[in-house]
CSV table of C-alpha atoms in Angstrom, one decimal:
chain,number,residue,atom,x,y,z
A,41,GLU,CA,85.6,199.6,223.0
A,42,THR,CA,86.6,197.5,226.6
A,43,GLY,CA,87.1,194.5,224.6
A,44,VAL,CA,84.2,192.9,226.2
A,45,THR,CA,81.1,192.5,223.7
A,46,GLN,CA,77.3,191.3,224.6
A,47,THR,CA,74.4,190.3,222.3
A,48,PRO,CA,72.0,191.3,222.0
A,49,ARG,CA,71.8,194.9,223.5
A,50,HIS,CA,68.1,194.8,224.3
A,51,LEU,CA,65.9,191.9,224.6
A,52,VAL,CA,61.9,191.6,225.1
A,53,MET,CA,60.6,188.4,226.1
A,54,GLY,CA,57.2,186.8,227.5
A,55,MET,CA,57.6,184.7,230.8
A,56,THR,CA,57.3,181.5,229.0
A,57,ASN,CA,60.2,182.3,226.3
A,58,LYS,CA,63.5,181.0,226.4
A,59,LYS,CA,66.5,183.3,225.5
A,60,SER,CA,70.0,183.3,225.8
A,61,LEU,CA,72.5,186.4,226.3
A,62,LYS,CA,75.7,186.2,225.2
A,63,CYS,CA,79.3,187.8,226.3
A,64,GLU,CA,82.9,187.5,224.6
A,65,GLN,CA,86.0,189.0,225.7
A,66,HIS,CA,88.9,189.6,223.5
A,67,LEU,CA,91.3,190.5,226.3
A,68,GLY,CA,92.7,187.0,227.1
A,69,HIS,CA,91.0,187.3,230.8
A,70,ASN,CA,90.6,184.0,232.8
A,71,ALA,CA,87.6,185.2,234.7
A,72,MET,CA,84.3,186.4,233.5
A,73,TYR,CA,81.2,187.6,235.5
A,74,TRP,CA,77.5,188.2,235.4
A,75,TYR,CA,76.2,191.1,237.1
A,76,LYS,CA,72.3,192.4,237.3
A,77,GLN,CA,71.7,196.1,237.5
A,78,SER,CA,68.2,197.0,238.5
A,79,ALA,CA,67.1,200.9,238.8
A,80,LYS,CA,68.6,202.6,241.9
A,81,LYS,CA,70.2,199.6,243.4
A,82,PRO,CA,73.8,198.5,243.7
A,83,LEU,CA,75.3,196.1,241.1
A,84,GLU,CA,74.1,192.3,241.9
A,85,LEU,CA,77.1,189.7,241.3
A,86,MET,CA,75.1,186.7,239.9
A,87,PHE,CA,77.7,184.2,238.9
A,88,VAL,CA,81.6,184.0,238.2
A,89,TYR,CA,83.8,181.7,236.4
A,90,ASN,CA,87.4,181.2,236.7
A,91,PHE,CA,89.2,179.2,234.3
A,92,LYS,CA,86.0,178.1,232.8
A,93,GLU,CA,84.7,177.0,236.3
A,94,GLN,CA,81.8,178.4,238.1
A,95,THR,CA,83.1,179.9,241.4
A,96,GLU,CA,80.4,181.9,242.7
A,97,ASN,CA,76.7,181.4,242.6
A,98,ASN,CA,74.9,183.9,244.3
A,99,SER,CA,71.6,182.2,245.2
A,100,VAL,CA,70.6,183.0,242.1
A,101,PRO,CA,66.9,181.5,240.8
A,102,SER,CA,67.5,178.3,238.7
A,103,ARG,CA,65.4,180.5,236.1
A,104,PHE,CA,68.8,181.9,235.5
A,105,SER,CA,71.4,179.4,234.1
A,106,PRO,CA,74.9,180.2,233.0
A,107,GLU,CA,77.2,178.4,230.7
A,108,CYS,CA,80.8,178.9,230.1
A,109,PRO,CA,82.5,176.7,226.9
A,110,ASN,CA,85.7,178.3,227.3
A,111,SER,CA,87.5,181.5,229.0
A,112,SER,CA,86.7,183.9,226.3
A,113,HIS,CA,82.9,183.1,226.2
A,114,LEU,CA,80.0,183.4,228.5
A,115,PHE,CA,76.4,182.6,228.1
A,116,LEU,CA,73.1,183.2,230.4
A,117,HIS,CA,70.3,181.0,229.4
A,118,LEU,CA,66.9,182.7,230.5
A,119,HIS,CA,63.7,180.4,230.9
A,120,THR,CA,60.3,181.3,232.5
A,121,LEU,CA,61.4,184.6,233.7
A,122,GLN,CA,59.2,186.9,235.8
A,123,PRO,CA,58.6,191.0,235.3
A,124,GLU,CA,60.8,191.4,238.3
A,125,ASP,CA,63.9,190.2,236.6
A,126,SER,CA,63.6,193.0,234.1
A,127,ALA,CA,66.9,194.9,234.5
A,128,LEU,CA,70.2,195.6,232.7
A,129,TYR,CA,72.4,192.5,232.7
A,130,LEU,CA,76.3,193.3,232.5
A,131,CYS,CA,78.9,190.8,231.5
A,132,ALA,CA,82.6,191.4,232.8
A,133,SER,CA,85.8,189.9,232.7
A,134,SER,CA,89.3,190.1,234.5
A,135,GLN,CA,92.8,189.0,234.4
A,136,GLU,CA,92.5,186.7,237.5
A,137,GLY,CA,89.4,186.8,239.2
A,138,THR,CA,90.2,188.5,242.4
A,139,THR,CA,89.0,191.5,244.0
A,140,ASN,CA,92.3,193.5,243.8
A,141,GLU,CA,92.2,194.2,240.0
A,142,LYS,CA,89.8,196.0,237.8
A,143,LEU,CA,86.8,194.9,235.6
A,144,PHE,CA,86.0,195.4,232.0
A,145,PHE,CA,82.6,195.4,231.5
A,146,GLY,CA,80.2,195.1,228.2
A,147,SER,CA,77.5,197.4,227.1
A,148,GLY,CA,74.8,195.1,228.7
A,149,THR,CA,71.7,193.4,227.6
A,150,GLN,CA,68.7,195.7,228.7
A,151,LEU,CA,66.1,192.9,229.0
A,152,SER,CA,62.5,193.5,229.4
A,153,VAL,CA,60.1,190.6,230.5
A,154,LEU,CA,56.3,191.1,229.6
B,236,SER,CA,77.0,192.6,254.4
B,237,GLN,CA,78.9,195.6,253.8
B,238,GLN,CA,77.6,198.1,251.3
B,239,GLY,CA,79.4,201.0,249.9
B,240,GLU,CA,77.2,204.4,249.8
B,241,GLU,CA,78.0,207.3,247.6
B,242,ASP,CA,76.9,210.7,248.4
B,243,PRO,CA,75.1,212.6,247.1
B,244,GLN,CA,72.7,210.4,245.1
B,245,ALA,CA,72.6,213.3,242.6
B,246,LEU,CA,74.4,216.2,241.6
B,247,SER,CA,74.3,218.7,238.8
B,248,ILE,CA,76.7,221.5,238.0
B,249,GLN,CA,77.9,224.0,235.4
B,250,GLU,CA,80.2,222.9,233.1
B,251,GLY,CA,83.8,223.9,233.9
B,252,GLU,CA,83.1,223.5,237.7
B,253,ASN,CA,84.8,220.7,239.9
B,254,ALA,CA,82.7,217.8,240.9
B,255,THR,CA,83.0,216.0,244.2
B,256,MET,CA,81.7,212.7,245.2
B,257,ASN,CA,82.0,210.8,248.2
B,258,CYS,CA,81.8,206.8,249.1
B,259,SER,CA,81.7,205.3,252.3
B,260,TYR,CA,82.1,201.5,253.5
B,261,LYS,CA,81.7,199.8,256.7
B,262,THR,CA,84.4,197.5,257.0
B,263,SER,CA,88.2,197.0,256.4
B,264,ILE,CA,89.1,196.8,252.8
B,265,ASN,CA,92.3,195.9,250.7
B,266,ASN,CA,91.3,198.4,248.1
B,267,LEU,CA,88.6,200.5,246.4
B,268,GLN,CA,87.5,201.3,243.0
B,269,TRP,CA,85.8,204.0,241.1
B,270,TYR,CA,83.7,203.2,238.1
B,271,ARG,CA,81.7,205.5,235.4
B,272,GLN,CA,78.6,204.3,233.7
B,273,ASN,CA,77.0,206.4,230.8
B,274,SER,CA,73.5,205.9,230.7
B,275,GLY,CA,72.5,202.2,229.9
B,276,ARG,CA,75.9,201.5,228.9
B,277,GLY,CA,78.6,199.2,231.0
B,278,LEU,CA,80.6,200.6,233.6
B,279,VAL,CA,84.2,201.6,232.7
B,280,HIS,CA,87.0,201.7,235.5
B,281,LEU,CA,88.3,204.9,236.6
B,282,ILE,CA,90.8,204.4,239.2
B,283,LEU,CA,91.9,201.7,241.9
B,284,ILE,CA,93.5,202.9,245.2
B,285,ARG,CA,94.8,200.5,248.0
B,286,SER,CA,94.3,200.6,251.6
B,287,ASN,CA,97.9,202.3,252.0
B,288,GLU,CA,97.3,205.0,249.5
B,289,ARG,CA,95.9,208.3,250.3
B,290,GLU,CA,95.4,210.0,246.9
B,291,LYS,CA,95.4,209.1,243.4
B,292,HIS,CA,95.5,211.1,240.2
B,293,SER,CA,94.6,210.1,236.5
B,294,GLY,CA,94.4,213.4,234.2
B,295,ARG,CA,91.3,215.3,235.6
B,296,LEU,CA,90.3,212.8,238.5
B,297,ARG,CA,91.7,212.7,242.0
B,298,VAL,CA,90.9,209.9,244.6
B,299,THR,CA,91.5,210.2,248.3
B,300,LEU,CA,91.1,207.6,250.8
B,301,ASP,CA,90.6,207.9,254.6
B,302,THR,CA,90.6,204.3,256.1
B,303,SER,CA,90.1,206.0,259.6
B,304,LYS,CA,86.7,207.5,258.6
B,305,LYS,CA,86.2,204.5,256.0
B,306,SER,CA,85.6,206.8,252.9
B,307,SER,CA,86.8,208.0,249.8
B,308,SER,CA,85.9,211.0,247.2
B,309,LEU,CA,86.0,211.3,243.8
B,310,LEU,CA,86.7,214.9,242.5
B,311,ILE,CA,86.4,215.8,238.9
B,312,THR,CA,88.0,219.0,237.8
B,313,ALA,CA,87.1,221.4,235.2
B,314,SER,CA,84.1,219.3,234.5
B,315,ARG,CA,82.7,218.9,230.6
B,316,ALA,CA,79.4,217.6,229.3
B,317,ALA,CA,81.1,214.2,228.7
B,318,ASP,CA,81.5,213.8,232.3
B,319,THR,CA,77.6,213.4,232.6
B,320,ALA,CA,77.1,209.9,234.0
B,321,SER,CA,76.6,207.8,237.0
B,322,TYR,CA,79.7,207.3,239.4
B,323,PHE,CA,80.0,204.0,241.5
B,324,CYS,CA,82.6,203.1,244.0
B,325,ALA,CA,83.2,199.7,244.8
B,326,THR,CA,85.1,197.9,247.8
B,327,ASP,CA,86.4,194.3,248.2
B,328,ASP,CA,85.9,193.1,251.6
B,329,ASN,CA,88.8,191.5,253.2
B,330,HIS,CA,86.8,190.1,256.0
B,331,ALA,CA,84.3,188.1,253.5
B,332,GLY,CA,84.5,184.7,252.4
B,333,SER,CA,84.7,185.4,248.4
B,334,ASN,CA,87.6,186.5,246.8
B,335,TYR,CA,85.5,187.6,244.1
B,336,GLN,CA,82.6,189.7,245.0
B,337,LEU,CA,83.4,193.4,245.0
B,338,ILE,CA,80.5,195.4,247.1
B,339,TRP,CA,78.9,198.2,244.8
B,340,GLY,CA,77.4,201.1,246.0
B,341,ALA,CA,74.2,202.5,244.5
B,342,GLY,CA,75.8,205.6,242.6
B,343,THR,CA,76.0,209.3,242.2
B,344,LYS,CA,74.5,210.8,239.0
B,345,LEU,CA,76.2,213.7,237.6
B,346,ILE,CA,74.6,216.1,235.2
B,347,ILE,CA,77.1,219.0,233.8
B,348,LYS,CA,75.0,221.6,232.3
B,349,PRO,CA,76.5,223.3,229.5
């Protein structure tokens, strides 16, 4: 157990559906992240929240909408996705949100868009 | 932007043998991290090595860093079946504008044969 919990573990959705991914960390960290992992590609950082404020948005399409109601919870709302959005979505947290510290990852949500 | 590159892309060895994976990067760094990912799961942090360090150990893991060659290696000694996983390196980029973005390689897939 890494202290970061993601739900659901698997999700299949049609292109017109709306769904949400949930992430919760029990580590008292101040920063939370959403990453996208596609086959044979490096991890892609999508969003960073530090002390509940969004500090990074790596040109992610608006069909992905993050929400961070407090430092322990992070959501990724999905709407009108495309088949190429099928991937493993990973949530992570770190103490201070800098690149000088290690990340703690959840187990991910394997998303399939039909 | 910079991208870490792991080498080889895939490695298959017998249980008990040593496994060596390499990571190269392109710009100057403050630190480099290694992570392990079991199939379809989240990443687990292994070791962080700073730019002023040359070698670091953790159990059966040994990481070296050569900043003159912009490369790092991860050695797993006396491999076990449980070491079967993908291994990723990640670097910060102290020239980048972001304090939050690690630069990830595409990973080395390690298979330990019993």
